[in-house]
XYZ file of C-alpha atoms in Angstrom:
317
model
C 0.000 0.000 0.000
C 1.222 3.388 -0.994
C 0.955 6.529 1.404
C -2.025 7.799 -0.338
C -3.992 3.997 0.310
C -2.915 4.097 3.874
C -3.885 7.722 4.597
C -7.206 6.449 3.290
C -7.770 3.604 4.752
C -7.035 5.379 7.973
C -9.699 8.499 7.312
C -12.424 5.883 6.277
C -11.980 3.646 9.364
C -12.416 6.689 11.483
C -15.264 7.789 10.028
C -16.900 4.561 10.100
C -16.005 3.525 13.474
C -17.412 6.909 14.465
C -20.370 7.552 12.354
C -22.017 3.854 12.693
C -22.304 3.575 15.912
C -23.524 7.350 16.463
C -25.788 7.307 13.908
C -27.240 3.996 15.288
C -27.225 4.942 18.691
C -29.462 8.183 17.716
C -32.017 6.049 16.080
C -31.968 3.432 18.730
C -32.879 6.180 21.301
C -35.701 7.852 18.994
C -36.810 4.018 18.543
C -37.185 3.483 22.109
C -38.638 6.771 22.640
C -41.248 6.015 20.108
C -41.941 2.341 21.411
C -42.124 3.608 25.345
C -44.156 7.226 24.406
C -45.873 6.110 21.523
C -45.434 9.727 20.112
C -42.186 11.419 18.232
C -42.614 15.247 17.958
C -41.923 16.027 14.325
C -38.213 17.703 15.380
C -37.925 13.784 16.725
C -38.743 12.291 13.384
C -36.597 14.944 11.327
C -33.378 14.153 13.530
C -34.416 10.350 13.460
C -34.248 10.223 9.776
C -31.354 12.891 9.142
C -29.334 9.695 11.761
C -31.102 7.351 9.231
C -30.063 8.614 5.391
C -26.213 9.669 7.773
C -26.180 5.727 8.829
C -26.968 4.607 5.079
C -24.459 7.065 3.812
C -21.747 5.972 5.878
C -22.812 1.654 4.932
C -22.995 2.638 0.875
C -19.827 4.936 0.624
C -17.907 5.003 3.770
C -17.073 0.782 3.978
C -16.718 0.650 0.185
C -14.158 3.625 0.302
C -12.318 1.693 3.073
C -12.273 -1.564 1.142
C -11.705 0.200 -1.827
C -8.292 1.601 -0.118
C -6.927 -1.805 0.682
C -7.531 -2.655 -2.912
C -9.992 -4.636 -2.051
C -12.499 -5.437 -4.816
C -13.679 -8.864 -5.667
C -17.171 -8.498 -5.429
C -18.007 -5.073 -7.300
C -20.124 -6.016 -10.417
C -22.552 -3.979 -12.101
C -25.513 -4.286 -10.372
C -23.904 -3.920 -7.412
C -21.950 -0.757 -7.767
C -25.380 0.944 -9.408
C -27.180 0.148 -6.427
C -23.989 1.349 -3.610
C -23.564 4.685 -5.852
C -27.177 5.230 -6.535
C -28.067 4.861 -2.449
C -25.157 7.331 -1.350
C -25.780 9.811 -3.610
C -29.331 9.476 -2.730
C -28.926 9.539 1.247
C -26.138 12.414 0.880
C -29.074 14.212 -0.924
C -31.540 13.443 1.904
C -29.193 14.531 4.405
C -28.682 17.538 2.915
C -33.235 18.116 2.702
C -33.503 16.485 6.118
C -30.927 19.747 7.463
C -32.569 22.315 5.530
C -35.949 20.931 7.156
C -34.324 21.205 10.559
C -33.811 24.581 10.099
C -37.415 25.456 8.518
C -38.769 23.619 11.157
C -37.345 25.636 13.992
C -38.447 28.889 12.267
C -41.991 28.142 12.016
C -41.173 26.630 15.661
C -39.810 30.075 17.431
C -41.485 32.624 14.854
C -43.731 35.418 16.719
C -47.877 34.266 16.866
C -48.061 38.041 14.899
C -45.511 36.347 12.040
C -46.928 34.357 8.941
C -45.442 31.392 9.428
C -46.860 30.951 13.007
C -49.776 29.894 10.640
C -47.938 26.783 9.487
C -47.360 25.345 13.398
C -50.749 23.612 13.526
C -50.063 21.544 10.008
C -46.131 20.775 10.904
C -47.290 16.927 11.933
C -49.810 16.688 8.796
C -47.227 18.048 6.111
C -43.916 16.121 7.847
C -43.844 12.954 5.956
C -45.078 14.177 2.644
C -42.796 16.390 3.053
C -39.848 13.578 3.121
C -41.549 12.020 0.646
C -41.137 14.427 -1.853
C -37.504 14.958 -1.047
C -36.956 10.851 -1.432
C -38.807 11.199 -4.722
C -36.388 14.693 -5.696
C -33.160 13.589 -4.649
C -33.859 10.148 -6.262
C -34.916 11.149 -9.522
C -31.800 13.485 -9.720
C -29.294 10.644 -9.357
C -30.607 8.437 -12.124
C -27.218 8.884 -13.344
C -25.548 6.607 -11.031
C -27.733 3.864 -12.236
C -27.679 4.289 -16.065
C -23.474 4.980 -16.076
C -22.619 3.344 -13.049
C -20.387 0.122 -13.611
C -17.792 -1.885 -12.676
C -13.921 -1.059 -12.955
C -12.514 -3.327 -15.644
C -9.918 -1.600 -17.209
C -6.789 0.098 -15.144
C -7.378 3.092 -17.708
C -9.670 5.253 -16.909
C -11.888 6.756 -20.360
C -12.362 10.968 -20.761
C -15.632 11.797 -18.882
C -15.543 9.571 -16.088
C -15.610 9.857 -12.049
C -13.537 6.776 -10.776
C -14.701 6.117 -7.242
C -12.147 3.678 -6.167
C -14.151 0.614 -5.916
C -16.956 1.543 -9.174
C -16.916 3.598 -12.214
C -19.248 5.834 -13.097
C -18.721 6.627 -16.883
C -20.726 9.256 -18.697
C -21.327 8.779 -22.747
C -20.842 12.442 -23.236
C -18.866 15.677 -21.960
C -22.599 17.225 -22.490
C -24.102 14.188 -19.925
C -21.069 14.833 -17.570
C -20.907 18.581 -17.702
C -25.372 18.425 -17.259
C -25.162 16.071 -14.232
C -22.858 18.212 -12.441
C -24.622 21.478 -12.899
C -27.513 19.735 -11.705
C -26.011 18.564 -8.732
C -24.436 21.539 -8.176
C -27.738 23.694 -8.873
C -29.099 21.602 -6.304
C -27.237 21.518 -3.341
C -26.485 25.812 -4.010
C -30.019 26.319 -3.404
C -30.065 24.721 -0.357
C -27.132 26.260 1.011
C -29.180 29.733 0.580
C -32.210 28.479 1.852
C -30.775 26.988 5.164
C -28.161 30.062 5.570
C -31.526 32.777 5.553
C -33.280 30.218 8.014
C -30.494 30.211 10.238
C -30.069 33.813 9.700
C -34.009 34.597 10.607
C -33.510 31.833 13.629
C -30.572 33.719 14.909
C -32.502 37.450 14.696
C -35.684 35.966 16.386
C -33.420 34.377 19.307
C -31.628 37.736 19.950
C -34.917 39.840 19.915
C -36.461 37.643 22.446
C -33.380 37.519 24.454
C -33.716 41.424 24.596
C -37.557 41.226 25.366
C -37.422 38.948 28.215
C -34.715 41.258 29.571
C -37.308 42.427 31.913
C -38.159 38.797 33.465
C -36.587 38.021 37.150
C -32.988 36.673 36.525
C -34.266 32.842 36.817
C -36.874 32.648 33.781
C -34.244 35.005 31.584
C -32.079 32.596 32.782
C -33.489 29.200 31.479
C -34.712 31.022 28.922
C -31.127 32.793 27.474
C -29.966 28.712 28.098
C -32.237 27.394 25.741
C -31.916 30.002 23.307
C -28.421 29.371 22.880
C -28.740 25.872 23.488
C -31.276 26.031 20.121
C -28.949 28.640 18.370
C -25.874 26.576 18.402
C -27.240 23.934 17.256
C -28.718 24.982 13.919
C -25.307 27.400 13.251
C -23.791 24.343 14.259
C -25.078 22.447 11.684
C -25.540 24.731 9.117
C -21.620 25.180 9.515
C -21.074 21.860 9.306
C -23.163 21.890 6.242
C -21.045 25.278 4.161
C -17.599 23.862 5.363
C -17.909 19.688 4.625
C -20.482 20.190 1.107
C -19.038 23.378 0.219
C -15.229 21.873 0.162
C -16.981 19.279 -2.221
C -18.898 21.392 -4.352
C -15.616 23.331 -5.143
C -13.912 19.974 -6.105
C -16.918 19.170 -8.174
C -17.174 22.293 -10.233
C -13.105 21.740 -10.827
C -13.780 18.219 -12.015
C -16.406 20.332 -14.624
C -13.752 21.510 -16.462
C -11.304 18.694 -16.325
C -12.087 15.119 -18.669
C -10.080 13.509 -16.205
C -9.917 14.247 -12.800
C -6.721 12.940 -10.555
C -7.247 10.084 -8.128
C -6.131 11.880 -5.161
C -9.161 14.779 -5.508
C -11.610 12.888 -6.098
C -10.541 10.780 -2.582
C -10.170 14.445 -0.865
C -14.272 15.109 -2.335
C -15.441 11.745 -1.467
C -13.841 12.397 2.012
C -15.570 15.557 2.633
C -18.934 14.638 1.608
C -18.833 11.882 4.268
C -18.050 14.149 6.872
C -20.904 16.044 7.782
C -22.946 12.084 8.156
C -20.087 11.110 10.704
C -19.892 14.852 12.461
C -23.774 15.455 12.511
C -24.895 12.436 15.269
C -21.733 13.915 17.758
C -23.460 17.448 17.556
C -26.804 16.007 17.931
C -25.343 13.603 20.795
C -24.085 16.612 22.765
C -26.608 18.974 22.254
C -30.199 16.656 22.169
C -31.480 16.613 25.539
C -33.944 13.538 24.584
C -31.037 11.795 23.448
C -28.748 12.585 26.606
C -31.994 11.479 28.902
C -32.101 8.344 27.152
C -28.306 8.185 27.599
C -28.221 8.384 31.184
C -28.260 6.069 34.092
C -31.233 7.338 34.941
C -33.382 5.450 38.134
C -36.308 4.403 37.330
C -38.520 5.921 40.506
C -37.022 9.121 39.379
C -39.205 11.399 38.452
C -38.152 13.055 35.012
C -40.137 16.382 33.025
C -40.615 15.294 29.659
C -41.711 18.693 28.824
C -39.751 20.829 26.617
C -39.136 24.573 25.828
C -40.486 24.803 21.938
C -37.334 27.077 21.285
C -35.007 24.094 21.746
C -36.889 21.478 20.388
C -34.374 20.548 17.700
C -31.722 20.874 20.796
């Protein structure tokens, strides 16, 4: 193994052994919550599928990638790399949607009774899984690529117009299918990176006005309140963040790869790499910062008496 196969191997591993068991450990504790309370608020289901499409992520592309780097690939045919590059594309999609309804959700959550979207609070349970319907249904039908030009690796030489993922092959017939796909992709994941930066941006302005209103409240409600506003605030910068840094970094590569037939090994690992991040990075945030899932978490005895209530402002939180 050369240094570039050992670095990695090493990355991948990490990720996994990081992102599988948080992932699963966030839907094991919405699971039981569910089972126990027979009732998931929809910020429950939102982060319980965001840890779902994360999990699936990290299986389709994260193991492969590893494998991949120990030149391991003896059981990569056809069918099977459509169906690994078609899923990860699909649930890197979905992760993306699942965010950018995080962050919608919490403005329609915290927004003023006198604001228009207080409107939409009633109908958040009725429109939730539609709502991930359609995204399924969108981010599926814009990776049909993956399963009409995905394919085995047969040949050491890679052809002009290709993306050569280490394990499968992905091989457009055209520069004008190659160049499309991308700006579609590209189109794609842009507009949500505008839509969830003005949500977090209206989040953050609605947080600091209240923190100024309740300015007036004895020092223990402004207290518990200034807690869970920043408790609620970090987490959606947190992930939005996440989101610009890890998608952004692989956006760049991807435009670069636009203008270049044949793109060099080692970028395309650095891309792959970063879009993996945020589903390995996300379930730590939402570890620390969940209070559900640090209940759940806890030793907790079971005469103890524990408030399930929560403060609407840090629902996501």
């Amino acid at each position: 193994m050369d240094l570039r196969a050992i670095l990695k191997a090493m990355f991948f591993l990490i990720l996994n052994g990081v992102g599988i068991p948080g992932n699963s450990i966030i839907l094991g504790v919405f699971t039981h919550i569910a089972v126990t309370e027979s009732k998931l608020l929809p910020a429950d289901v939102l982060v319980a599928h965001l840890s779902f499409v994360n999990l699936l992520l990290t299986l389709t592309q994260g193991i492969p990638q590893t494998f991949s780097a120990f030149a391991y690939k003896g059981f990569y045919d056809t069918p099977t790399c459509q169906f690994l590059i078609f899923t990860s594309r699909v649930t890197r999609a979905l992760s993306i949607s699942v965010t950018f309804l995080l962050s919608i959700y919490q403005c329609i959550t915290i927004a003023a009774a006198s604001s228009p979207l207080s409107c939409l609070k009633p109908k958040l349970s009725e429109c939730l899984w539609p709502l991930l319907a359609f995204f399924w249904l969108l981010d599926g039908s814009t990776t049909y690529a993956s399963i009409l030009y995905g394919s085995q690796i047969q040949n050491v030489t890679i052809q002009q117009f290709a993306i050569n993922l280490g394990y499968c092959l992905v091989q457009f017939p055209s520069k004008a299918a190659y160049v499309y796909n991308g700006i579609m992709y590209l189109t794609r994941d842009l507009l949500f990176v505008i839509l969830m930066a003005a949500a977090s941006t209206y989040i953050l302005v609605i947080l600091y006005q209240h923190r100024k209103r309740v300015r007036g409240i004895r020092s223990r409600d402004r207290l518990h309140g200034t807690s869970a506003e920043t408790r609620a605030a970090k987490t959606v910068v947190t992930l939005v963040t996440l989101y610009v840094i890890f998608f952004g970094v692989d956006n760049m590569i991807w435009v670069y790869t636009l203008t270049d037939s044949q793109v060099p090994a080692l970028l395309n690992d650095v891309r792959v790499l970063f879009s993996s991040l945020y589903a390995t990075v996300c379930p730590v945030v939402v570890i620390i910062s969940n209070r559900k899932v640090n209940r759940e978490l806890q030793c907790i005895k079971p005469e103890k008496q524990v408030s399930t209530s929560e403060v609407t402002v840090s629902s996501i939180s």
